Every structure is written in C-alpha cells, then in structure tokens.
Amino acid sequence: SESELSTVWARFKETEKQADRDDLIVYYAPLVKYVASRIAAGLPQTVDQADLISYGMFGLIDAITKFDPERGFKFETYAVSRIKGAVLDELRSIDWVPRSVRSKAKSVERAMSKLEAQYHRPPTDSEIAEELDITETQLSNIYKQISSLGMVALDEMLAGGGSETLTFGDTLADRRDGPGMTYERAEVRQLLAQAINKMSEREKIVLTLYYYENLTLAEIGKVLGVTESRVCQIHTKAVLQLRSRFDA
Amino acid sequence: IERLRQLRTEASTAEGDVSFVRRMAQGRFDIVGHERSRRSGAAEDASIDVSGLLFDMPDILKDDDNGGEGGSRSGRHVEVLEPGKIALELGDQLDAVVSPSALAAVERLSEADLADLLDQLREFEVGLSQARRQLHDRIDMLQDEIARRYRDGEVTVDSVL
Ligand SMILES: Nc1nc2c(ncn2[C@@H]2O[C@@H]3COP(=O)(O)O[C@H]4[C@@H](O)[C@H](n5cnc6c(=O)[nH]c(N)nc65)O[C@@H]4COP(=O)(O)O[C@H]3[C@H]2O)c(=O)[nH]1
Ligand SMILES: Nc1nc2c(ncn2[C@@H]2O[C@@H]3COP(=O)(O)O[C@H]4[C@@H](O)[C@H](n5cnc6c(=O)[nH]c(N)nc65)O[C@@H]4COP(=O)(O)O[C@H]3[C@H]2O)c(=O)[nH]1
C-alpha cells in the first residue's frame, strides 16, 4: 500500500481534487494527535486539547497542499514540523499567556540581567527581590505562577524566524546531530551550554538533568534532595535567567 | 556512564518511534470507531460525509483524559520529534492493517468488515502499547541508575556540558 499511497498523492497533485485531498487529510490526521498531545504535555490543563488539534489540522492541510512527493522526502517528517509550527503560531496569536504573568516574567528577567551585569555572577533571589522592590515570598510566588503555566510558556522561541520554530528545549536537547542539526542550531546549542555552565550550581544541575539527561522533575528532586515542585521553581528561575542573557 | 547513556538513548529513540506509531494507530482506531458509533446512532451529530468527519476530528482524536486529572503528565521534557527509522517501519505495518483507501471508504464497509478492522487495529495498538511499556521500564531503570550516580557524586553535570 506504499504504492497505493503514492498513487493517491500523484492523483491529488495532478488533479487537485478536494476528494483526494480529504482522503489524505483523514489518512494523516493522527499525526496531529501525536503533535498536539506532546505540546499539550507542556501546557496547563486549562488549554483544551481539542483546540490544539484543530489548530494542528490547519497545519496538516497546509502541509498536504505544499508537499511535493517528487522530492523524495517523507511526508510524515515534513508534516510534523508544519503541524507543530501551526499549533505554536496559533497559541502565540491568541496570546494565551496571561498578560500579567508575561509582564512579571519580563520584569524578573530585566532585574536578573541588570544585576548580572553589575555583579558579573548570577544574582540571588534576595537580590532580585530587592531590585524589584518585592519580598522573596512574592518573588517565589511569581516563579510558581510561571511554572504553573507549563513548559511551553517558558520555552519561548529562540533565534526567531525560519520555518522551524526553535525552542529552548528543542535546542538544548537536540540529539540529532545529523541533517536536523543546522550550523546555526549547533552554534546556539553551544552558546546555551556555555551560558548554563556559568549559572549557579542548582540551576546548572536542574537544566542539565532535565534537558541533557531527560530526567523527570521528580527524579531530579531525588538527586537534589528537594521536592518536585521545588525543582520546577528552580527550573523556571533558571530558564528566565538564560533568557535574560540571550534577550539582552 | 557513557555506556549507560548510550543504552538510554538507544531505548528512548526506539520509544519515541513506538510512541509515534502508537498515536497513529490510536488515531486510526478512533476514526474508524467514530464510524461505528455513527452507525449505531451514538454520535448524533456525526454526519456521513468526509467534511463532517473532518469537522469532528478534534473530538475524535483528543485524549479522553478521564475527567482531566491534573497529574497526567510524566514531568519530563517532551519534544515533538520527527519519526525515525523504526517509526517508518512500524508505520508500514500499520498501513498493512488499514490502507488509505480503506480509511477513505470506511462508511462503505460492511458491519463485519468494520468490526474486523477495529479488532485488527486494537490488536496492533495493544502490541505497540506493550512494547512501549517495556521500553519505559528499561529507560526508567537506566535513568534511575544515572540519577543515582549524580546523587552520589560519581558524575557531575560538567561531564555533560
Ligand atoms: N501521563 C501519562 N499516562 C500514560 C501514558 N501512557 C500510558 N499512560 C497511563 O497508563 C495507562 C495504560 O496505558 P497503555 O498500557 O498504553 O494502554 C492504553 C492504550 O493502549 C489505549 N489508549 C490510550 N490512549 C488512547 C487513545 O487516544 N485512543 C485509543 N484508541 N486508545 C488509547 O488505551 C489504554 C488505556 O489508556 P488510559 O485509560 O489512558 O490508561 C493509561 C494511562 O493512564 C503517558 O504517556 N502519559
Ligand atoms: N521513560 C518513560 N517515558 C514515558 C513514560 N510515560 C510516557 N513517556 C514518554 O514521555 C512522553 C511524554 O509523556 P507525558 O508528559 O505523560 O505526555 C503524554 C500524555 O499527556 C499523553 N498520553 C499518551 N498516552 C496516553 C495514555 O495512554 N493515556 C493518557 N491519559 N495520556 C496519554 O500524551 C502525551 C504524549 O505522549 P507520547 O507521545 O507517548 O510521549 C510520552 C512518552 O514517549 C514513562 O513512564 N517512562
């Protein structure tokens, strides 16, 4: 049925008939399930997975329209990145991150970047809180708020642009040193590794174990001897710190 | 530790591919299952034509999160990976179970054929889920050991960065 599939593709590309297009959409629709559920894993439960799937469906339809079977690439590979891009684009456009949380994150980043330039080392929570004229408890609540939004919120796009939406996580954890690894990506990965190296011990450990060793937050908690939610907070602070360096 | 990481990476690469095809199988199962419930009248608003099917797709494909318990996350970094070699091989097996034309013509299948197709898909999916669970056990075991070495200071993050 490899040949059957290529027949449908050939027919569709030739005639551009709706019916053939629909058959392809139905056939490949489960790709959207795969992508949407993986993205959902990084979002709060409040985001409706069905919505993500409908965003993804547009990405799939777009991929089917644009795909050239002649080129010899696997459609699934092409489609997965188009679908992911469509879901993330739509999420960004509906601005799902509460404005208040987004602005708090920005002000924490600004404070971090300013203090780092001042002390030439990662700032402590008390220094950050002082800079923001809030208590440490209030600062830790900000970290909690941001954490509760999940990883996608933190994982905002790096090195923008291009058809490939590049997130911190993807860059850090990318093990595909093959064709998937473009020079820019390898370079960013290197820069990130260096940046992580300059962080304070706990943040360094959390980021490395989470992105490079792919341990769960719970497993990392056991390594550090702290609770999973504490690890989550440290992770949030660490990513904000990284972003403050790169956005600067 | 390098050996551990290598084994872990091999297993998780395989696991990623198996999880990918598992989702494909589940999706196809749910799409065909949607036809069955449409016939039995269970899916009231489900219409017979493809555009109706596409309209229903988000509800068909979404995970039934069993009341959406907040904790249904593994707490690990999740990437959207492109399918690798194993995924494409397993994908071919899935295509053998349900071909594009069969899926396109699902509303024309007889009751018997429909039930049959669902059984085959279910069987295929169960096989994948079992293989996936075994890979999870293997990976988690390796991860436990890797984590232990970090905890006991035998390995430091500098070795990674
Ligand atoms: N947080 C999390 N939990 C996980 C994950 N994988 C498995 N589980 C948990 O483990 C249970 C058994 O999974 P399974 O052996 O793959 O067995 C699964 C699988 O074979 C199948 N299944 C799962 N999702 C779907 C789906 O969307 N469509 C279809 N047709 N079948 C599905 O139904 C069985 C029961 O599913 P559940 O009731 O959901 O029950 C699942 C779920 O509670 C995961 O990646 N993350
Ligand atoms: N080493 C190891 N790896 C594991 C384990 N459980 C899941 N994974 C892997 O981690 C990925 C993310 O899991 P998640 O955060 O629970 O996120 C999951 C979960 O939210 C959901 N999901 C998948 N299968 C099921 C299921 O059967 N039932 C339920 N309720 N949710 C599921 O879809 C998301 C993506 O699933 P996948 O693409 O399969 O991707 C999964 C799978 O590849 C485990 O115990 N050990």
Short mmCIF file of C-alpha atoms and ligand atoms in Angstrom, two decimals:
data_model
loop_
_atom_site.label_atom_id
_atom_site.label_comp_id
_atom_site.label_asym_id
_atom_site.label_seq_id
_atom_site.Cartn_x
_atom_site.Cartn_y
_atom_site.Cartn_z
CA SER A 1 0.00 0.00 0.00
CA GLU A 2 3.16 2.14 -0.19
CA SER A 3 2.36 2.32 -3.88
CA GLU A 4 -1.34 2.84 -3.18
CA LEU A 5 -0.44 5.85 -1.09
CA SER A 6 1.85 7.30 -3.72
CA THR A 7 -0.96 6.82 -6.24
CA VAL A 8 -3.28 8.96 -4.12
CA TRP A 9 -0.56 11.58 -3.80
CA ALA A 10 0.15 11.59 -7.52
CA ARG A 11 -3.54 11.86 -8.33
CA PHE A 12 -4.07 14.68 -5.89
CA LYS A 13 -1.05 16.69 -7.04
CA GLU A 14 -2.26 16.30 -10.60
CA THR A 15 -5.97 16.95 -10.26
CA GLU A 16 -6.04 18.93 -7.01
CA LYS A 17 -9.44 17.35 -6.34
CA GLN A 18 -11.00 18.07 -2.98
CA ALA A 19 -11.91 14.42 -2.52
CA ASP A 20 -8.32 13.26 -2.86
CA ARG A 21 -7.15 16.00 -0.54
CA ASP A 22 -9.73 14.96 2.07
CA ASP A 23 -8.66 11.33 1.83
CA LEU A 24 -5.09 12.38 2.56
CA ILE A 25 -6.21 14.57 5.44
CA VAL A 26 -8.17 11.74 7.06
CA TYR A 27 -5.29 9.36 6.49
CA TYR A 28 -2.68 11.62 8.10
CA ALA A 29 -4.92 13.23 10.74
CA PRO A 30 -3.47 11.07 13.56
CA LEU A 31 -0.19 12.97 13.08
CA VAL A 32 -2.00 15.90 14.63
CA LYS A 33 -2.92 13.77 17.63
CA TYR A 34 0.74 12.96 18.16
CA VAL A 35 1.90 16.58 17.89
CA ALA A 36 -0.99 18.09 19.85
CA SER A 37 -0.68 15.69 22.77
CA ARG A 38 3.06 16.32 23.04
CA ILE A 39 2.55 20.08 23.02
CA ALA A 40 -0.35 19.70 25.47
CA ALA A 41 2.08 17.97 27.83
CA GLY A 42 3.78 21.35 28.22
CA LEU A 43 0.63 23.38 28.74
CA PRO A 44 -1.76 23.80 31.67
CA GLN A 45 -4.82 21.54 31.75
CA THR A 46 -6.92 24.64 31.09
CA VAL A 47 -5.84 24.60 27.45
CA ASP A 48 -8.29 22.42 25.53
CA GLN A 49 -6.51 19.69 23.62
CA ALA A 50 -9.31 19.67 21.02
CA ASP A 51 -8.43 23.28 20.22
CA LEU A 52 -4.79 22.36 19.73
CA ILE A 53 -5.88 19.60 17.37
CA SER A 54 -7.99 21.96 15.29
CA TYR A 55 -5.02 24.37 15.03
CA GLY A 56 -2.89 21.41 14.02
CA MET A 57 -5.37 20.30 11.37
CA PHE A 58 -4.78 23.57 9.54
CA GLY A 59 -1.06 22.88 9.66
CA LEU A 60 -1.69 19.41 8.24
CA ILE A 61 -3.87 20.71 5.40
CA ASP A 62 -1.20 23.30 4.66
CA ALA A 63 1.47 20.60 4.62
CA ILE A 64 -0.54 18.40 2.26
CA THR A 65 -1.07 21.33 -0.10
CA LYS A 66 2.61 22.33 -0.12
CA PHE A 67 4.22 18.87 -0.09
CA ASP A 68 5.99 17.71 -3.23
CA PRO A 69 6.08 13.89 -3.34
CA GLU A 70 8.68 14.06 -6.08
CA ARG A 71 11.29 15.47 -3.74
CA GLY A 72 11.77 12.09 -2.09
CA PHE A 73 11.28 13.27 1.48
CA LYS A 74 8.99 11.50 3.89
CA PHE A 75 5.73 13.38 4.28
CA GLU A 76 5.37 12.50 7.96
CA THR A 77 8.66 14.23 8.74
CA TYR A 78 7.65 17.36 6.86
CA ALA A 79 4.12 17.37 8.26
CA VAL A 80 5.11 17.01 11.91
CA SER A 81 7.11 20.24 11.89
CA ARG A 82 4.40 22.10 9.93
CA ILE A 83 1.73 20.93 12.37
CA LYS A 84 3.85 21.88 15.36
CA GLY A 85 4.51 25.29 13.86
CA ALA A 86 0.81 25.85 13.20
CA VAL A 87 -0.18 24.97 16.78
CA LEU A 88 2.51 27.14 18.37
CA ASP A 89 1.80 30.04 15.99
CA GLU A 90 -1.90 29.93 16.81
CA LEU A 91 -1.20 29.71 20.53
CA ARG A 92 1.02 32.76 20.34
CA SER A 93 -1.52 34.67 18.29
CA ILE A 94 -4.30 34.06 20.81
CA ASP A 95 -1.82 35.27 23.40
CA TRP A 96 -2.79 32.54 25.83
CA VAL A 97 -0.25 33.54 28.48
CA PRO A 98 -1.99 35.95 30.89
CA ARG A 99 -0.61 39.41 30.29
CA SER A 100 0.11 39.90 33.99
CA VAL A 101 2.26 36.78 34.20
CA ARG A 102 4.06 37.67 30.99
CA SER A 103 4.96 41.13 32.28
CA LYS A 104 6.09 39.77 35.67
CA ALA A 105 8.38 37.34 33.88
CA LYS A 106 9.77 40.20 31.80
CA SER A 107 10.48 42.34 34.86
CA VAL A 108 12.23 39.46 36.61
CA GLU A 109 14.37 38.93 33.51
CA ARG A 110 15.25 42.61 33.36
CA ALA A 111 16.23 42.60 37.03
CA MET A 112 18.36 39.47 36.52
CA SER A 113 20.11 40.92 33.50
CA LYS A 114 20.81 44.21 35.27
CA LEU A 115 22.18 42.53 38.42
CA GLU A 116 24.26 40.08 36.44
CA ALA A 117 25.90 42.94 34.55
CA GLN A 118 26.50 44.58 37.92
CA TYR A 119 27.93 41.64 39.88
CA HIS A 120 29.28 39.55 37.00
CA ARG A 121 27.63 36.48 38.53
CA PRO A 122 24.09 35.07 38.72
CA PRO A 123 22.05 37.16 41.20
CA THR A 124 20.46 35.61 44.29
CA ASP A 125 16.70 35.62 44.91
CA SER A 126 17.07 38.19 47.65
CA GLU A 127 18.98 40.49 45.30
CA ILE A 128 16.35 40.05 42.60
CA ALA A 129 13.51 40.65 45.07
CA GLU A 130 15.25 43.78 46.36
CA GLU A 131 15.77 45.07 42.84
CA LEU A 132 12.07 44.55 42.11
CA ASP A 133 11.12 46.02 45.46
CA ILE A 134 9.15 42.92 46.48
CA THR A 135 9.59 40.24 49.15
CA GLU A 136 11.30 36.95 48.43
CA THR A 137 7.98 35.22 49.08
CA GLN A 138 6.38 37.37 46.39
CA LEU A 139 9.23 36.51 44.04
CA SER A 140 8.85 32.80 44.71
CA ASN A 141 5.13 33.16 44.03
CA ILE A 142 5.96 34.68 40.67
CA TYR A 143 8.14 31.66 39.89
CA LYS A 144 5.25 29.40 40.94
CA GLN A 145 2.79 31.27 38.75
CA ILE A 146 5.05 30.99 35.73
CA SER A 147 5.75 27.31 36.44
CA SER A 148 2.05 26.53 36.62
CA LEU A 149 1.73 27.61 33.01
CA GLY A 150 3.91 24.70 31.98
CA MET A 151 6.99 24.39 29.86
CA VAL A 152 5.66 25.83 26.61
CA ALA A 153 5.26 29.26 28.18
CA LEU A 154 8.87 29.20 29.34
CA ASP A 155 10.07 27.63 26.19
CA GLU A 156 9.52 30.72 24.05
CA MET A 157 11.13 30.87 20.67
CA LEU A 158 14.86 31.27 20.32
CA ALA A 159 16.77 32.75 17.41
CA GLY A 160 13.35 33.54 15.90
CA GLY A 161 12.25 33.29 12.32
CA GLY A 162 12.57 30.50 9.81
CA SER A 163 10.06 27.77 9.14
CA GLU A 164 11.34 25.89 12.14
CA THR A 165 10.07 27.16 15.46
CA LEU A 166 13.11 26.78 17.66
CA THR A 167 12.52 26.50 21.38
CA PHE A 168 15.00 26.34 24.23
CA GLY A 169 14.08 22.76 24.91
CA ASP A 170 14.47 21.59 21.35
CA THR A 171 17.85 23.26 21.01
CA LEU A 172 19.19 22.06 24.32
CA ALA A 173 18.01 18.51 23.99
CA ASP A 174 18.59 18.04 20.27
CA ARG A 175 20.43 14.75 19.89
CA ARG A 176 20.02 14.65 16.16
CA ASP A 177 23.49 15.74 15.21
CA GLY A 178 22.70 14.70 11.66
CA PRO A 179 20.97 16.76 8.96
CA GLY A 180 18.50 18.05 11.50
CA MET A 181 21.33 19.90 13.20
CA THR A 182 21.96 23.03 11.16
CA TYR A 183 25.03 25.10 11.86
CA GLU A 184 23.04 27.89 13.49
CA ARG A 185 21.36 25.38 15.73
CA ALA A 186 24.62 23.76 16.75
CA GLU A 187 26.01 27.19 17.44
CA VAL A 188 23.06 28.22 19.60
CA ARG A 189 23.34 24.89 21.39
CA GLN A 190 26.98 25.63 22.13
CA LEU A 191 26.14 29.12 23.39
CA LEU A 192 23.43 27.71 25.63
CA ALA A 193 25.78 25.10 27.07
CA GLN A 194 28.27 27.85 27.87
CA ALA A 195 25.56 30.00 29.42
CA ILE A 196 24.34 27.11 31.55
CA ASN A 197 27.90 26.50 32.68
CA LYS A 198 28.04 29.99 34.14
CA MET A 199 24.94 29.50 36.26
CA SER A 200 24.85 28.71 39.95
CA GLU A 201 25.12 25.05 40.87
CA ARG A 202 21.44 24.19 41.44
CA GLU A 203 20.21 25.84 38.28
CA LYS A 204 23.01 24.22 36.31
CA ILE A 205 22.12 20.79 37.65
CA VAL A 206 18.39 21.15 37.02
CA LEU A 207 18.81 22.36 33.44
CA THR A 208 21.40 19.76 32.59
CA LEU A 209 19.49 16.84 34.10
CA TYR A 210 16.18 17.98 32.61
CA TYR A 211 17.31 18.79 29.06
CA TYR A 212 20.51 16.79 28.56
CA GLU A 213 19.76 13.71 30.65
CA ASN A 214 16.00 13.87 30.15
CA LEU A 215 15.29 13.04 33.79
CA THR A 216 11.85 13.85 35.19
CA LEU A 217 11.37 16.67 37.69
CA ALA A 218 10.73 14.02 40.33
CA GLU A 219 13.97 12.17 39.54
CA ILE A 220 15.87 15.46 39.67
CA GLY A 221 14.26 16.15 43.03
CA LYS A 222 15.74 12.92 44.35
CA VAL A 223 19.17 13.91 43.08
CA LEU A 224 18.98 17.32 44.79
CA GLY A 225 17.06 16.13 47.82
CA VAL A 226 14.19 18.57 47.27
CA THR A 227 10.53 18.28 46.27
CA GLU A 228 9.42 18.05 42.66
CA SER A 229 7.69 21.43 42.89
CA ARG A 230 10.89 23.00 44.22
CA VAL A 231 12.73 21.60 41.17
CA CYS A 232 10.01 23.11 39.00
CA GLN A 233 10.64 26.53 40.52
CA ILE A 234 14.39 26.25 40.14
CA HIS A 235 13.84 25.29 36.51
CA THR A 236 11.66 28.33 35.94
CA LYS A 237 14.19 30.67 37.53
CA ALA A 238 16.99 29.09 35.52
CA VAL A 239 15.20 29.47 32.20
CA LEU A 240 14.33 33.10 32.99
CA GLN A 241 17.98 33.65 33.74
CA LEU A 242 19.04 32.10 30.44
CA ARG A 243 16.51 34.19 28.58
CA SER A 244 17.70 37.36 30.34
CA ARG A 245 21.15 36.66 28.92
CA PHE A 246 20.01 35.92 25.39
CA ASP A 247 17.39 38.61 25.09
CA ALA A 248 19.79 41.22 26.40
CA ILE B 1 28.23 6.33 32.48
CA GLU B 2 28.74 6.77 28.77
CA ARG B 3 27.59 3.20 28.21
CA LEU B 4 24.51 3.87 30.34
CA ARG B 5 23.72 6.99 28.35
CA GLN B 6 24.18 5.17 25.09
CA LEU B 7 21.80 2.39 26.13
CA ARG B 8 19.36 5.00 27.42
CA THR B 9 19.49 6.98 24.21
CA GLU B 10 19.00 3.88 22.07
CA ALA B 11 15.99 2.87 24.14
CA SER B 12 14.46 6.34 24.17
CA THR B 13 14.96 6.75 20.43
CA ALA B 14 13.08 3.49 19.93
CA GLU B 15 10.49 4.57 22.49
CA GLY B 16 9.93 7.84 20.66
CA ASP B 17 9.28 5.98 17.43
CA VAL B 18 6.98 3.44 19.07
CA SER B 19 5.04 6.22 20.81
CA PHE B 20 4.71 7.98 17.46
CA VAL B 21 3.19 4.99 15.66
CA ARG B 22 1.11 4.17 18.76
CA ARG B 23 -0.55 7.57 18.41
CA MET B 24 -1.08 6.95 14.69
CA ALA B 25 -2.71 3.59 15.45
CA GLN B 26 -4.86 5.10 18.19
CA GLY B 27 -5.95 7.90 15.88
CA ARG B 28 -6.92 5.49 13.10
CA PHE B 29 -8.73 3.31 15.59
CA ASP B 30 -10.69 6.27 16.91
CA ILE B 31 -11.54 7.44 13.38
CA VAL B 32 -12.86 4.01 12.39
CA GLY B 33 -14.54 3.74 15.78
CA HIS B 34 -16.27 7.03 15.08
CA GLU B 35 -17.88 5.40 12.02
CA ARG B 36 -19.18 2.56 14.14
CA SER B 37 -20.70 4.84 16.73
CA ARG B 38 -22.16 6.97 13.93
CA ARG B 39 -23.94 3.90 12.57
CA SER B 40 -25.18 2.85 15.97
CA GLY B 41 -26.55 6.34 16.28
CA ALA B 42 -24.38 7.04 19.31
CA ALA B 43 -22.61 10.00 17.69
CA GLU B 44 -25.72 12.05 16.94
CA ASP B 45 -24.13 14.99 15.21
CA ALA B 46 -21.72 12.80 13.26
CA SER B 47 -22.52 13.23 9.55
CA ILE B 48 -21.78 10.69 6.87
CA ASP B 49 -19.67 12.77 4.54
CA VAL B 50 -15.97 13.46 4.89
CA SER B 51 -16.37 17.13 5.68
CA GLY B 52 -18.44 16.08 8.67
CA LEU B 53 -15.72 13.66 9.71
CA LEU B 54 -13.12 16.41 9.43
CA PHE B 55 -15.32 18.66 11.48
CA ASP B 56 -15.49 16.05 14.23
CA MET B 57 -11.79 15.30 14.05
CA PRO B 58 -10.66 17.28 17.13
CA ASP B 59 -13.14 15.42 19.32
CA ILE B 60 -12.30 12.08 17.73
CA LEU B 61 -8.55 12.50 18.14
CA LYS B 62 -8.30 14.15 21.53
CA ASP B 63 -7.22 12.10 24.54
CA ASP B 64 -10.03 11.09 26.89
CA ASP B 65 -8.30 12.36 29.94
CA ASN B 66 -10.68 10.55 32.28
CA GLY B 67 -12.01 13.73 33.83
CA GLY B 68 -8.78 15.60 33.17
CA GLU B 69 -6.86 14.69 36.30
CA GLY B 70 -4.17 17.32 36.61
CA GLY B 71 -1.43 14.77 37.17
CA SER B 72 -1.46 13.12 33.78
CA ARG B 73 1.99 14.38 32.90
CA SER B 74 5.20 12.43 33.19
CA GLY B 75 7.13 15.54 34.25
CA ARG B 76 9.89 15.04 31.72
CA HIS B 77 10.97 17.24 28.85
CA VAL B 78 8.79 16.38 25.89
CA GLU B 79 9.91 17.14 22.36
CA VAL B 80 7.87 16.82 19.19
CA LEU B 81 10.20 14.50 17.33
CA GLU B 82 10.21 13.58 13.69
CA PRO B 83 9.65 9.85 13.08
CA GLY B 84 12.81 7.79 12.76
CA LYS B 85 13.60 4.51 11.03
CA ILE B 86 11.70 2.32 13.47
CA ALA B 87 8.65 4.58 13.22
CA LEU B 88 8.62 4.33 9.44
CA GLU B 89 8.95 0.53 9.58
CA LEU B 90 6.15 0.20 12.14
CA GLY B 91 4.17 2.71 10.10
CA ASP B 92 4.34 0.37 7.13
CA GLN B 93 2.94 -2.41 9.32
CA LEU B 94 0.11 -0.12 10.35
CA ASP B 95 -0.58 0.69 6.70
CA ALA B 96 -0.88 -3.04 6.09
CA VAL B 97 -3.61 -3.19 8.72
CA VAL B 98 -5.54 -0.22 7.40
CA SER B 99 -4.77 1.20 3.95
CA PRO B 100 -5.54 4.73 2.80
CA SER B 101 -8.40 3.54 0.60
CA ALA B 102 -9.94 1.51 3.42
CA LEU B 103 -9.89 4.56 5.66
CA ALA B 104 -11.33 6.75 2.91
CA ALA B 105 -14.14 4.27 2.25
CA VAL B 106 -14.87 3.38 5.86
CA GLU B 107 -18.55 4.28 5.60
CA ARG B 108 -18.92 1.69 2.84
CA LEU B 109 -17.54 -1.16 4.92
CA SER B 110 -19.93 -3.90 5.96
CA GLU B 111 -20.67 -4.33 9.65
CA ALA B 112 -18.49 -7.41 9.71
CA ASP B 113 -15.56 -5.78 7.95
CA LEU B 114 -15.85 -2.74 10.18
CA ALA B 115 -15.76 -4.85 13.34
CA ASP B 116 -12.89 -6.83 11.89
CA LEU B 117 -10.87 -3.74 11.08
CA LEU B 118 -11.40 -2.41 14.58
CA ASP B 119 -10.21 -5.69 16.09
CA GLN B 120 -7.06 -5.65 13.99
CA LEU B 121 -6.33 -2.03 14.84
CA ARG B 122 -6.94 -2.63 18.52
CA GLU B 123 -4.64 -5.65 18.47
CA PHE B 124 -1.92 -3.67 16.70
CA GLU B 125 -2.25 -0.79 19.15
CA VAL B 126 -2.14 -3.05 22.18
CA GLY B 127 1.05 -4.61 20.85
CA LEU B 128 2.61 -1.18 20.47
CA SER B 129 1.49 -0.07 23.94
CA GLN B 130 3.01 -3.19 25.46
CA ALA B 131 6.31 -2.67 23.65
CA ARG B 132 6.21 0.96 24.77
CA ARG B 133 5.68 0.00 28.40
CA GLN B 134 8.63 -2.38 28.26
CA LEU B 135 10.78 0.37 26.81
CA HIS B 136 9.59 2.68 29.59
CA ASP B 137 10.64 0.15 32.21
CA ARG B 138 14.03 -0.21 30.56
CA ILE B 139 14.55 3.54 30.21
CA ASP B 140 13.39 4.31 33.74
CA MET B 141 15.72 1.66 35.12
CA LEU B 142 18.67 3.20 33.28
CA GLN B 143 17.59 6.68 34.37
CA ASP B 144 17.40 5.56 38.00
CA GLU B 145 20.99 4.40 37.80
CA ILE B 146 22.13 7.58 36.07
CA ALA B 147 20.30 9.67 38.68
CA ARG B 148 21.87 7.64 41.47
CA ARG B 149 25.35 8.38 40.15
CA TYR B 150 24.59 12.09 40.12
CA ARG B 151 23.16 11.88 43.62
CA ASP B 152 26.21 10.03 44.90
CA GLY B 153 28.52 12.46 43.15
CA GLU B 154 30.05 9.83 40.87
CA VAL B 155 29.08 12.01 37.93
CA THR B 156 28.82 15.79 37.66
CA VAL B 157 27.00 17.95 35.13
CA ASP B 158 30.34 19.28 33.93
CA SER B 159 30.84 15.94 32.21
CA VAL B 160 27.78 16.75 30.11
CA LEU B 161 28.17 20.44 29.35
N1 LIG C 1 0.50 10.57 31.87
C1 LIG C 1 0.63 9.52 31.05
N2 LIG C 1 -0.06 8.38 31.31
C2 LIG C 1 0.12 7.36 30.49
C3 LIG C 1 0.94 7.45 29.34
N3 LIG C 1 0.89 6.28 28.68
C4 LIG C 1 0.08 5.50 29.38
N4 LIG C 1 -0.40 6.13 30.47
C5 LIG C 1 -1.29 5.58 31.52
O1 LIG C 1 -1.17 4.18 31.51
C6 LIG C 1 -2.43 3.59 31.19
C7 LIG C 1 -2.25 2.37 30.32
O2 LIG C 1 -1.66 2.74 29.13
P1 LIG C 1 -1.48 1.67 27.93
O3 LIG C 1 -0.94 0.38 28.51
O4 LIG C 1 -0.66 2.29 26.85
O5 LIG C 1 -2.96 1.36 27.42
C8 LIG C 1 -3.73 2.38 26.85
C9 LIG C 1 -3.67 2.36 25.33
O6 LIG C 1 -3.45 1.05 24.84
C10 LIG C 1 -5.07 2.81 24.91
N5 LIG C 1 -5.16 4.24 24.57
C11 LIG C 1 -4.62 5.30 25.22
N6 LIG C 1 -4.94 6.45 24.62
C12 LIG C 1 -5.72 6.11 23.57
C13 LIG C 1 -6.38 6.88 22.56
O7 LIG C 1 -6.33 8.13 22.49
N7 LIG C 1 -7.10 6.19 21.63
C14 LIG C 1 -7.19 4.82 21.66
N8 LIG C 1 -7.90 4.21 20.71
N9 LIG C 1 -6.57 4.07 22.61
C15 LIG C 1 -5.85 4.72 23.54
O8 LIG C 1 -5.92 2.61 25.99
C16 LIG C 1 -5.18 2.11 27.13
C17 LIG C 1 -5.67 2.77 28.41
O9 LIG C 1 -5.44 4.14 28.39
P2 LIG C 1 -5.68 5.05 29.68
O10 LIG C 1 -7.06 4.72 30.25
O11 LIG C 1 -5.41 6.45 29.34
O12 LIG C 1 -4.62 4.48 30.75
C18 LIG C 1 -3.23 4.68 30.53
C19 LIG C 1 -2.73 5.93 31.22
O13 LIG C 1 -3.43 6.14 32.43
C20 LIG C 1 1.65 8.67 29.10
O14 LIG C 1 2.40 8.86 28.14
N10 LIG C 1 1.45 9.67 29.99
N1 LIG C 2 10.72 6.71 30.15
C1 LIG C 2 9.39 6.91 30.17
N2 LIG C 2 8.82 7.66 29.19
C2 LIG C 2 7.49 7.84 29.25
C3 LIG C 2 6.68 7.31 30.28
N3 LIG C 2 5.42 7.69 30.07
C4 LIG C 2 5.43 8.43 28.94
N4 LIG C 2 6.68 8.53 28.45
C5 LIG C 2 7.13 9.26 27.27
O1 LIG C 2 7.12 10.62 27.61
C6 LIG C 2 6.28 11.35 26.71
C7 LIG C 2 5.51 12.41 27.42
O2 LIG C 2 4.64 11.87 28.35
P1 LIG C 2 3.57 12.80 29.08
O3 LIG C 2 4.27 14.02 29.62
O4 LIG C 2 2.85 11.99 30.10
O5 LIG C 2 2.58 13.30 27.92
C8 LIG C 2 1.76 12.34 27.26
C9 LIG C 2 0.38 12.24 27.90
O6 LIG C 2 -0.03 13.50 28.38
C10 LIG C 2 -0.49 11.85 26.73
N5 LIG C 2 -0.69 10.39 26.68
C11 LIG C 2 -0.06 9.49 25.89
N6 LIG C 2 -0.53 8.26 26.06
C12 LIG C 2 -1.51 8.37 26.98
C13 LIG C 2 -2.40 7.41 27.57
O7 LIG C 2 -2.38 6.21 27.29
N7 LIG C 2 -3.27 7.90 28.50
C14 LIG C 2 -3.29 9.22 28.85
N8 LIG C 2 -4.21 9.59 29.82
N9 LIG C 2 -2.48 10.14 28.30
C15 LIG C 2 -1.61 9.72 27.38
O8 LIG C 2 0.16 12.28 25.54
C16 LIG C 2 1.46 12.83 25.86
C17 LIG C 2 2.47 12.41 24.85
O9 LIG C 2 2.58 11.06 24.80
P2 LIG C 2 3.75 10.35 23.95
O10 LIG C 2 3.82 10.98 22.59
O11 LIG C 2 3.56 8.88 24.05
O12 LIG C 2 5.11 10.77 24.73
C18 LIG C 2 5.38 10.32 26.04
C19 LIG C 2 6.24 9.05 26.06
O13 LIG C 2 7.05 8.99 24.90
C20 LIG C 2 7.33 6.53 31.30
O14 LIG C 2 6.73 6.00 32.26
N10 LIG C 2 8.68 6.36 31.19
#
